[in-house]
Short mmCIF file of C-alpha atoms in Angstrom, two decimals:
data_model
loop_
_atom_site.label_atom_id
_atom_site.label_comp_id
_atom_site.label_asym_id
_atom_site.label_seq_id
_atom_site.Cartn_x
_atom_site.Cartn_y
_atom_site.Cartn_z
CA ASN A 17 -2.91 -0.04 20.88
CA ALA A 18 -2.76 -2.90 18.38
CA GLY A 19 -3.43 -0.85 15.21
CA VAL A 20 -4.55 -3.12 12.36
CA THR A 21 -4.61 -6.85 13.03
CA GLN A 22 -5.13 -9.52 10.39
CA THR A 23 -6.14 -13.09 11.09
CA PRO A 24 -4.77 -15.58 10.08
CA LYS A 25 -1.18 -14.77 9.04
CA PHE A 26 -0.74 -17.90 6.94
CA ARG A 27 -3.16 -20.33 5.32
CA VAL A 28 -3.09 -23.11 2.77
CA LEU A 29 -6.33 -23.93 0.99
CA LYS A 30 -7.33 -26.56 -1.50
CA THR A 31 -8.97 -25.44 -4.72
CA GLY A 32 -12.70 -24.97 -4.13
CA GLN A 33 -12.47 -24.45 -0.38
CA SER A 34 -13.78 -21.31 1.25
CA MET A 35 -12.32 -19.10 3.94
CA THR A 36 -12.67 -15.71 5.58
CA LEU A 37 -9.88 -13.29 6.40
CA LEU A 38 -10.52 -11.00 9.34
CA CYS A 39 -9.23 -7.47 9.67
CA ALA A 40 -9.67 -5.60 12.93
CA GLN A 41 -8.64 -2.03 13.75
CA ASP A 42 -8.83 -0.25 17.07
CA MET A 43 -8.29 3.31 15.85
CA ASN A 44 -11.95 4.15 15.13
CA HIS A 45 -11.12 4.55 11.44
CA GLU A 46 -13.94 5.04 8.94
CA TYR A 47 -12.14 3.72 5.87
CA MET A 48 -10.94 0.17 5.48
CA TYR A 49 -9.37 -1.58 2.48
CA TRP A 50 -8.34 -5.02 1.28
CA TYR A 51 -5.37 -5.32 -1.09
CA ARG A 52 -3.56 -8.25 -2.63
CA GLN A 53 0.16 -8.18 -3.34
CA ASP A 54 1.67 -10.21 -6.15
CA PRO A 55 5.33 -10.19 -7.25
CA GLY A 56 6.17 -7.22 -9.47
CA MET A 57 2.65 -5.78 -9.29
CA GLY A 58 2.62 -3.77 -6.09
CA LEU A 59 -0.66 -3.82 -4.20
CA ARG A 60 -4.01 -3.96 -5.94
CA LEU A 61 -7.25 -2.93 -4.30
CA ILE A 62 -9.84 -5.71 -3.99
CA HIS A 63 -12.65 -4.04 -2.04
CA TYR A 64 -12.99 -1.14 0.32
CA SER A 65 -15.43 0.36 2.81
CA VAL A 66 -16.10 3.99 3.67
CA GLY A 67 -18.02 3.20 6.84
CA GLU A 68 -19.96 0.62 8.80
CA GLY A 69 -22.42 -1.23 6.59
CA THR A 70 -20.88 -0.02 3.31
CA THR A 71 -18.65 -1.80 0.80
CA ALA A 72 -17.44 -1.04 -2.70
CA LYS A 73 -15.46 -2.80 -5.42
CA GLY A 74 -11.87 -2.00 -6.10
CA GLU A 75 -9.61 -2.91 -8.98
CA VAL A 76 -9.72 -6.72 -8.71
CA PRO A 77 -12.96 -7.72 -6.90
CA ASP A 78 -13.84 -10.92 -8.79
CA GLY A 79 -13.87 -14.05 -6.62
CA TYR A 80 -14.03 -12.09 -3.35
CA ASN A 81 -16.78 -10.79 -1.10
CA VAL A 82 -16.57 -8.46 1.87
CA SER A 83 -18.65 -7.33 4.81
CA ARG A 84 -18.37 -4.46 7.29
CA LEU A 85 -21.00 -5.22 9.92
CA LYS A 86 -19.02 -3.49 12.65
CA LYS A 87 -16.93 -0.37 12.24
CA GLN A 88 -13.82 -2.02 13.59
CA ASN A 89 -13.97 -5.17 11.45
CA PHE A 90 -13.66 -5.77 7.70
CA LEU A 91 -14.00 -9.33 6.47
CA LEU A 92 -12.75 -10.69 3.16
CA GLY A 93 -14.31 -13.92 1.93
CA LEU A 94 -13.25 -16.41 -0.71
CA GLU A 95 -16.23 -18.63 -1.53
CA SER A 96 -14.40 -21.05 -3.85
CA ALA A 97 -10.64 -20.59 -3.77
CA ALA A 98 -8.63 -20.81 -6.99
CA PRO A 99 -4.85 -21.08 -7.49
CA SER A 100 -4.93 -17.56 -9.02
CA GLN A 101 -5.87 -16.28 -5.58
CA THR A 102 -2.53 -17.35 -4.15
CA SER A 103 -1.16 -14.06 -2.88
CA VAL A 104 -0.35 -11.96 0.14
CA TYR A 105 -3.39 -10.05 1.37
CA PHE A 106 -3.18 -6.75 3.20
CA CYS A 107 -5.81 -4.90 5.12
CA ALA A 108 -5.51 -1.17 5.73
CA SER A 109 -7.50 1.50 7.50
CA SER A 110 -7.52 5.29 7.63
CA TYR A 111 -9.45 7.96 9.49
CA SER A 112 -10.65 9.58 6.31
CA LYS A 113 -9.61 9.32 2.71
CA VAL A 114 -6.13 7.92 2.32
CA GLY A 115 -4.72 11.12 0.91
CA SER A 116 -5.64 13.26 3.86
CA ALA A 117 -4.68 10.81 6.55
CA GLU A 118 -2.13 8.09 6.82
CA ALA A 119 -3.24 4.57 5.95
CA PHE A 120 -2.21 1.94 8.48
CA PHE A 121 -1.59 -1.56 7.21
CA GLY A 122 -1.86 -4.95 8.83
CA GLN A 123 1.03 -7.40 8.61
CA GLY A 124 -0.49 -9.36 5.78
CA THR A 125 -1.86 -12.86 5.26
CA ARG A 126 0.02 -15.26 3.03
CA LEU A 127 -2.53 -17.47 1.28
CA THR A 128 -1.61 -20.44 -0.86
CA VAL A 129 -4.23 -22.25 -2.90
CA VAL A 130 -3.19 -25.68 -4.13
CA ALA B 1 -7.03 4.79 -15.26
CA GLN B 2 -4.05 5.92 -13.29
CA THR B 3 -0.85 3.92 -13.54
CA VAL B 4 2.30 4.06 -11.48
CA THR B 5 5.62 2.80 -12.85
CA GLN B 6 8.79 2.02 -10.97
CA SER B 7 11.42 1.18 -13.55
CA GLN B 8 14.10 -0.07 -11.17
CA PRO B 9 13.39 -3.58 -9.82
CA GLU B 10 16.42 -3.40 -7.52
CA MET B 11 18.93 -0.81 -6.34
CA SER B 12 22.08 -1.34 -4.33
CA VAL B 13 23.74 1.31 -2.16
CA GLN B 14 26.73 1.44 0.14
CA GLU B 15 26.02 2.26 3.75
CA ALA B 16 26.16 6.05 4.35
CA GLU B 17 25.77 6.76 0.62
CA THR B 18 22.77 8.15 -1.23
CA VAL B 19 20.35 6.30 -3.47
CA THR B 20 17.53 7.65 -5.62
CA LEU B 21 14.46 5.62 -6.57
CA SER B 22 12.44 6.65 -9.59
CA CYS B 23 8.68 6.71 -10.00
CA THR B 24 6.54 7.97 -12.83
CA TYR B 25 2.78 8.10 -12.98
CA ASP B 26 0.10 8.75 -15.50
CA THR B 27 -2.95 10.83 -14.67
CA SER B 28 -5.16 13.48 -16.21
CA GLU B 29 -6.07 14.88 -12.82
CA SER B 30 -4.54 17.99 -11.26
CA ASP B 31 -5.33 17.37 -7.60
CA TYR B 32 -3.80 14.23 -6.15
CA TYR B 33 -1.43 12.80 -3.58
CA LEU B 34 1.74 10.77 -3.96
CA PHE B 35 3.32 8.48 -1.42
CA TRP B 36 6.36 6.35 -0.81
CA TYR B 37 5.84 3.26 1.33
CA LYS B 38 8.54 1.03 2.77
CA GLN B 39 8.02 -2.70 3.17
CA PRO B 40 10.76 -4.44 5.21
CA PRO B 41 11.05 -8.24 5.37
CA SER B 42 8.45 -8.21 8.15
CA ARG B 43 5.93 -7.32 5.37
CA GLN B 44 4.64 -4.34 7.34
CA MET B 45 3.79 -1.38 5.07
CA ILE B 46 5.20 1.85 6.49
CA LEU B 47 4.49 5.32 5.14
CA VAL B 48 7.79 7.06 4.40
CA ILE B 49 6.74 10.33 2.86
CA ARG B 50 3.71 12.05 1.34
CA GLN B 51 3.42 14.81 -1.26
CA GLU B 52 0.35 16.86 -2.14
CA ALA B 53 0.28 17.72 -5.84
CA TYR B 54 -0.76 21.32 -5.22
CA LYS B 55 2.36 21.95 -3.15
CA GLN B 56 5.41 22.94 -5.19
CA GLN B 57 7.78 22.41 -2.29
CA ASN B 58 9.29 18.94 -2.17
CA ALA B 59 8.45 16.95 0.94
CA THR B 60 11.23 15.96 3.34
CA GLU B 61 11.28 13.54 6.28
CA ASN B 62 14.67 13.31 7.96
CA ARG B 63 16.94 11.39 5.55
CA PHE B 64 14.16 10.91 3.00
CA SER B 65 13.28 13.53 0.43
CA VAL B 66 11.43 13.62 -2.86
CA ASN B 67 11.89 15.35 -6.17
CA PHE B 68 8.38 16.07 -7.40
CA GLN B 69 8.18 17.15 -11.02
CA LYS B 70 4.48 17.62 -11.71
CA ALA B 71 4.77 18.48 -15.40
CA ALA B 72 6.94 15.44 -16.02
CA LYS B 73 4.75 13.29 -13.73
CA SER B 74 7.81 12.15 -11.86
CA PHE B 75 8.17 11.50 -8.14
CA SER B 76 11.58 10.20 -7.09
CA LEU B 77 12.70 9.30 -3.58
CA LYS B 78 16.18 10.11 -2.31
CA ILE B 79 17.53 8.24 0.69
CA SER B 80 20.54 10.03 2.14
CA ASP B 81 23.11 8.54 4.52
CA SER B 82 21.72 5.07 3.86
CA GLN B 83 21.51 2.75 6.84
CA LEU B 84 21.23 -1.03 7.05
CA GLY B 85 17.67 -0.62 8.30
CA ASP B 86 16.71 1.07 5.04
CA ALA B 87 16.95 -2.26 3.22
CA ALA B 88 13.42 -3.03 2.07
CA MET B 89 10.96 -2.90 -0.81
CA TYR B 90 9.84 0.62 -1.61
CA PHE B 91 6.53 1.32 -3.28
CA CYS B 92 5.41 4.50 -4.96
CA ALA B 93 1.67 5.14 -4.77
CA TYR B 94 -0.85 7.58 -6.22
CA LEU B 95 -4.24 8.73 -4.96
CA HIS B 96 -6.65 11.07 -6.70
CA ALA B 97 -7.84 13.65 -4.18
CA ALA B 98 -11.49 12.71 -4.67
CA GLY B 99 -10.92 9.00 -4.86
CA ASN B 100 -10.44 6.06 -2.56
CA LYS B 101 -8.19 3.82 -4.61
CA LEU B 102 -4.53 3.96 -3.73
CA THR B 103 -2.62 2.80 -6.85
CA PHE B 104 0.78 1.24 -6.30
CA GLY B 105 3.82 0.78 -8.49
CA GLY B 106 5.54 -2.57 -8.78
CA GLY B 107 8.16 -1.78 -6.18
CA THR B 108 11.94 -1.33 -5.98
CA ARG B 109 14.06 -3.51 -3.73
CA VAL B 110 16.81 -1.56 -1.96
CA LEU B 111 19.89 -3.44 -0.81
CA VAL B 112 22.28 -1.71 1.60
CA LYS B 113 25.87 -2.94 1.67
CA PRO B 114 27.87 -2.51 4.89
#
């Protein structure tokens, strides 16, 4: 049982390049989330999904897109990377709403945009 | 918008001693959940303890306990009999019962001295 797996774990991008972060969960969870973590700011929600085929904006969605074509996968895309997107990105999933079930987190992806 | 504040950037504790981490939050809602997450150097986010706002009894999980003061909007975490493995970043988080956005504080780094 792998839980929540993020790919890749590290990446360096040049400004303007694009990339996709993959999140996969094997717990049949309905809810999936993408957060970014910056020093002193905790985790901020980028986008989330309440089920296959659905996505919604979180607190800091600008510059990111997401897709949930399969229940077990949640993809985060950066179409044109900017240095401000240098951060650690976390994916999480939960069976139902976070408050009524534990949210499981991936190990994070450290992204540097130069 | 809900905000979560952790006023202590770093706390140091002697092994086997007790340390208390503070967290305050701002909300106009009455039904919500509060969490403490631990993030060790591995970056993995681990749920430590959860508190439902409608429950007056403070949550306890082994050596971890909370002091939930709803009127004061305070949610502190006490770590008793501190162990070297408790060294990590600790994040306080808030979730409105009808919402999907888990709001995090900026974190407190706990150092455990042998």
